[in-house]
Amino acid sequence: MKVHSFDIKDAEEFGVNCAIILFYLRFWLQKNKANQKNIHNGYYWTYNSISAYLELFPYLSRKSINTALSKLENLGIIQTGFFNSSKYDRTKWYTIIDEFK
């Protein structure tokens, strides 16, 4: 059984789709911080492709995921980057600003 959660405060402030994605990002960023992994520019980061997000969240559309990520980035909640070993790999990396330094 898959169970997904979100922070109610995030849902009230940013909407449910953003809250779901933030909950997921926080989980992986906390894990990376605990393991001292994926540190770039003084932040802990996690990465995923939109295809991976579609598999993780089958109830969200590609447009919903893109909209939520763009909204969070435009609001300055998350920051994106590209830290892949291959310059041809365009998988985006994500961090939550002010939470995972």
Coordinates of N, CA and C in Angstrom, one line a residue:
M1 N 0.8 -1.2 0.0 CA 0.0 0.0 0.0 C 0.9 1.2 0.0
K2 N 0.6 2.1 -0.9 CA 1.4 3.4 -1.0 C 0.5 4.4 -0.2
V3 N 1.2 5.2 0.6 CA 0.6 6.3 1.4 C 1.4 7.6 1.1
H4 N 0.7 8.6 0.8 CA 1.3 9.9 0.6 C 0.8 10.9 1.6
S5 N 1.6 11.8 2.1 CA 1.2 12.8 3.1 C 1.6 14.1 2.7
F6 N 1.1 15.1 3.4 CA 1.6 16.5 3.2 C 1.3 17.3 4.4
D7 N 2.0 18.4 4.5 CA 1.8 19.3 5.7 C 0.6 20.2 5.4
I8 N -0.4 20.2 6.3 CA -1.6 21.0 6.1 C -1.3 22.5 5.9
K9 N -0.3 23.0 6.7 CA 0.1 24.4 6.5 C 0.6 24.7 5.1
D10 N 1.4 23.8 4.6 CA 1.9 24.0 3.2 C 0.7 24.0 2.2
A11 N -0.3 23.1 2.4 CA -1.4 23.0 1.6 C -2.3 24.2 1.6
E12 N -2.4 24.8 2.8 CA -3.2 26.0 2.9 C -2.5 27.2 2.2
E13 N -1.2 27.2 2.3 CA -0.4 28.3 1.8 C -0.2 28.2 0.3
F14 N 0.2 27.0 -0.2 CA 0.6 26.8 -1.6 C -0.3 25.9 -2.4
G15 N -1.2 25.2 -1.8 CA -2.1 24.3 -2.5 C -1.6 22.9 -2.3
V16 N -2.5 21.9 -2.5 CA -2.3 20.5 -2.1 C -1.2 20.0 -3.0
N17 N -1.1 20.2 -4.3 CA -0.1 19.6 -5.1 C 1.3 20.1 -4.7
C18 N 1.4 21.4 -4.4 CA 2.7 21.9 -3.9 C 3.1 21.2 -2.6
A19 N 2.1 21.1 -1.7 CA 2.3 20.5 -0.4 C 2.8 19.0 -0.5
I20 N 2.2 18.3 -1.4 CA 2.7 16.9 -1.7 C 4.1 16.9 -2.1
I21 N 4.5 17.7 -3.1 CA 5.8 17.7 -3.6 C 6.8 18.2 -2.5
L22 N 6.4 19.2 -1.7 CA 7.3 19.7 -0.6 C 7.6 18.6 0.4
F23 N 6.5 17.8 0.7 CA 6.7 16.7 1.7 C 7.7 15.7 1.2
Y24 N 7.6 15.4 -0.1 CA 8.5 14.4 -0.7 C 9.9 15.0 -0.7
L25 N 10.1 16.3 -1.1 CA 11.4 16.9 -1.2 C 12.0 16.9 0.2
R26 N 11.3 17.3 1.2 CA 11.8 17.3 2.6 C 12.3 16.0 3.0
F27 N 11.5 14.9 2.7 CA 12.0 13.6 3.1 C 13.4 13.3 2.5
W28 N 13.6 13.5 1.2 CA 14.8 13.2 0.6 C 16.0 14.1 1.0
L29 N 15.6 15.4 1.2 CA 16.6 16.3 1.7 C 17.1 16.0 3.1
Q30 N 16.2 15.6 3.9 CA 16.6 15.2 5.3 C 17.4 14.0 5.3
K31 N 17.1 13.0 4.4 CA 17.9 11.8 4.3 C 19.3 12.2 3.8
N32 N 19.4 13.0 2.8 CA 20.7 13.4 2.2 C 21.5 14.2 3.3
K33 N 20.9 15.0 4.1 CA 21.6 15.8 5.1 C 22.1 14.8 6.2
A34 N 21.3 13.8 6.6 CA 21.7 12.8 7.6 C 22.9 12.0 7.1
N35 N 22.9 11.7 5.8 CA 24.0 11.0 5.1 C 25.1 11.8 4.6
Q36 N 25.0 13.1 4.7 CA 26.0 14.0 4.2 C 26.2 13.8 2.7
K37 N 25.1 13.7 1.9 CA 25.2 13.4 0.5 C 24.6 14.6 -0.3
N38 N 25.0 14.7 -1.6 CA 24.4 15.7 -2.5 C 24.5 17.1 -2.0
I39 N 25.7 17.5 -1.6 CA 25.9 18.9 -1.1 C 26.5 19.7 -2.3
H40 N 25.8 20.8 -2.6 CA 26.3 21.7 -3.7 C 26.0 23.1 -3.3
N41 N 27.0 24.0 -3.4 CA 26.8 25.4 -3.1 C 26.2 25.7 -1.7
G42 N 26.6 24.8 -0.7 CA 26.2 25.0 0.6 C 24.9 24.5 1.0
Y43 N 24.2 23.8 0.1 CA 22.9 23.2 0.3 C 22.9 21.7 0.0
Y44 N 21.9 21.0 0.7 CA 21.6 19.6 0.4 C 20.6 19.6 -0.8
W45 N 20.8 18.7 -1.7 CA 19.9 18.6 -2.9 C 19.4 17.2 -3.1
T46 N 18.3 17.1 -3.8 CA 17.8 15.9 -4.3 C 17.4 16.1 -5.7
Y47 N 17.2 15.0 -6.5 CA 17.0 15.2 -7.9 C 15.9 14.2 -8.4
N48 N 15.2 14.6 -9.4 CA 14.3 13.7 -10.1 C 13.9 14.3 -11.4
S49 N 13.5 13.4 -12.3 CA 12.9 13.8 -13.6 C 11.4 13.9 -13.5
I50 N 10.8 14.6 -14.4 CA 9.3 14.7 -14.4 C 8.7 13.3 -14.6
S51 N 9.4 12.5 -15.4 CA 8.9 11.1 -15.6 C 8.9 10.4 -14.3
A52 N 9.9 10.6 -13.5 CA 10.0 9.9 -12.1 C 8.9 10.4 -11.2
Y53 N 8.6 11.8 -11.3 CA 7.5 12.3 -10.5 C 6.2 11.7 -10.9
L54 N 6.0 11.5 -12.2 CA 4.8 10.9 -12.7 C 4.6 9.5 -12.1
E55 N 5.6 8.8 -12.0 CA 5.5 7.5 -11.5 C 5.3 7.5 -9.9
L56 N 5.9 8.4 -9.3 CA 5.8 8.6 -7.8 C 4.3 9.0 -7.5
F57 N 3.8 9.9 -8.3 CA 2.5 10.6 -8.0 C 1.6 10.3 -9.2
P58 N 1.1 9.1 -9.3 CA 0.3 8.7 -10.5 C -1.0 9.5 -10.6
Y59 N -1.4 10.1 -9.5 CA -2.7 10.9 -9.5 C -2.5 12.4 -9.9
L60 N -1.2 12.8 -10.2 CA -0.9 14.1 -10.7 C -0.5 14.0 -12.1
S61 N -1.0 15.0 -12.9 CA -0.6 15.0 -14.3 C 0.8 15.7 -14.5
R62 N 1.4 15.6 -15.6 CA 2.6 16.2 -15.9 C 2.5 17.7 -15.7
K63 N 1.3 18.3 -16.2 CA 1.1 19.7 -16.1 C 1.0 20.1 -14.6
S64 N 0.3 19.3 -13.8 CA 0.2 19.6 -12.4 C 1.5 19.6 -11.7
I65 N 2.4 18.7 -12.0 CA 3.7 18.6 -11.4 C 4.5 19.8 -11.8
N66 N 4.6 20.1 -13.1 CA 5.3 21.3 -13.6 C 4.8 22.6 -13.0
T67 N 3.5 22.7 -12.9 CA 2.9 23.9 -12.3 C 3.3 24.1 -10.9
A68 N 3.2 23.0 -10.1 CA 3.6 23.0 -8.7 C 5.1 23.4 -8.5
L69 N 5.9 22.7 -9.3 CA 7.4 23.0 -9.1 C 7.7 24.4 -9.6
S70 N 7.1 24.9 -10.6 CA 7.3 26.3 -11.1 C 6.8 27.3 -10.0
K71 N 5.6 27.0 -9.5 CA 5.1 27.9 -8.4 C 6.0 28.0 -7.2
L72 N 6.5 26.8 -6.8 CA 7.4 26.8 -5.6 C 8.7 27.5 -5.9
E73 N 9.2 27.4 -7.1 CA 10.4 28.1 -7.5 C 10.2 29.6 -7.7
N74 N 9.1 30.0 -8.3 CA 8.8 31.4 -8.5 C 8.5 32.1 -7.1
L75 N 8.0 31.4 -6.2 CA 7.8 31.9 -4.8 C 9.1 32.0 -4.0
G76 N 10.1 31.4 -4.5 CA 11.4 31.3 -3.7 C 11.4 30.3 -2.6
I77 N 10.5 29.3 -2.7 CA 10.5 28.2 -1.7 C 11.6 27.2 -2.0
I78 N 11.7 26.8 -3.3 CA 12.7 25.9 -3.8 C 13.6 26.5 -4.7
Q79 N 14.8 25.9 -4.9 CA 15.7 26.4 -5.9 C 16.1 25.1 -6.7
T80 N 16.3 25.3 -8.0 CA 16.7 24.2 -8.9 C 18.1 24.4 -9.4
G81 N 18.7 23.3 -9.8 CA 20.1 23.4 -10.3 C 20.3 22.1 -11.1
F82 N 21.5 22.1 -11.8 CA 21.9 20.9 -12.6 C 23.3 20.6 -12.1
F83 N 23.4 19.4 -11.4 CA 24.7 19.0 -10.8 C 25.0 17.6 -11.3
N84 N 24.6 17.2 -12.5 CA 24.8 15.9 -13.0 C 26.2 15.7 -13.6
S85 N 26.7 14.5 -13.5 CA 28.1 14.3 -14.0 C 28.2 14.4 -15.5
S86 N 27.2 14.2 -16.2 CA 27.2 14.3 -17.7 C 26.5 15.6 -18.0
K87 N 27.1 16.5 -18.8 CA 26.5 17.7 -19.2 C 25.3 17.6 -20.1
Y88 N 25.1 16.4 -20.6 CA 23.9 16.1 -21.4 C 22.7 15.6 -20.5
D89 N 22.9 15.3 -19.3 CA 21.9 14.9 -18.4 C 21.2 16.1 -17.9
R90 N 19.9 16.3 -18.2 CA 19.2 17.5 -17.8 C 18.3 17.2 -16.6
T91 N 18.5 16.2 -15.8 CA 17.7 15.9 -14.6 C 17.9 17.1 -13.7
K92 N 16.8 17.7 -13.2 CA 16.8 18.8 -12.3 C 17.1 18.4 -10.9
W93 N 17.8 19.2 -10.2 CA 18.1 19.0 -8.7 C 17.3 20.0 -8.0
Y94 N 16.8 19.7 -6.8 CA 16.0 20.6 -6.0 C 16.5 20.7 -4.6
T95 N 16.3 21.9 -4.0 CA 16.5 22.1 -2.6 C 15.5 23.1 -2.1
I96 N 15.2 23.1 -0.8 CA 14.3 24.0 -0.2 C 15.1 25.1 0.5
I97 N 15.0 26.3 0.0 CA 15.7 27.4 0.4 C 15.5 27.7 1.9
D98 N 16.5 28.0 2.6 CA 16.5 28.3 4.1 C 16.2 27.1 5.0
E99 N 16.0 25.9 4.4 CA 15.7 24.7 5.3 C 16.9 23.7 5.2
F100 N 17.6 23.7 4.1 CA 18.6 22.6 4.0 C 20.0 23.1 3.6
K101 N 20.5 24.1 4.4 CA 21.8 24.6 4.2 C 22.7 23.7 5.1

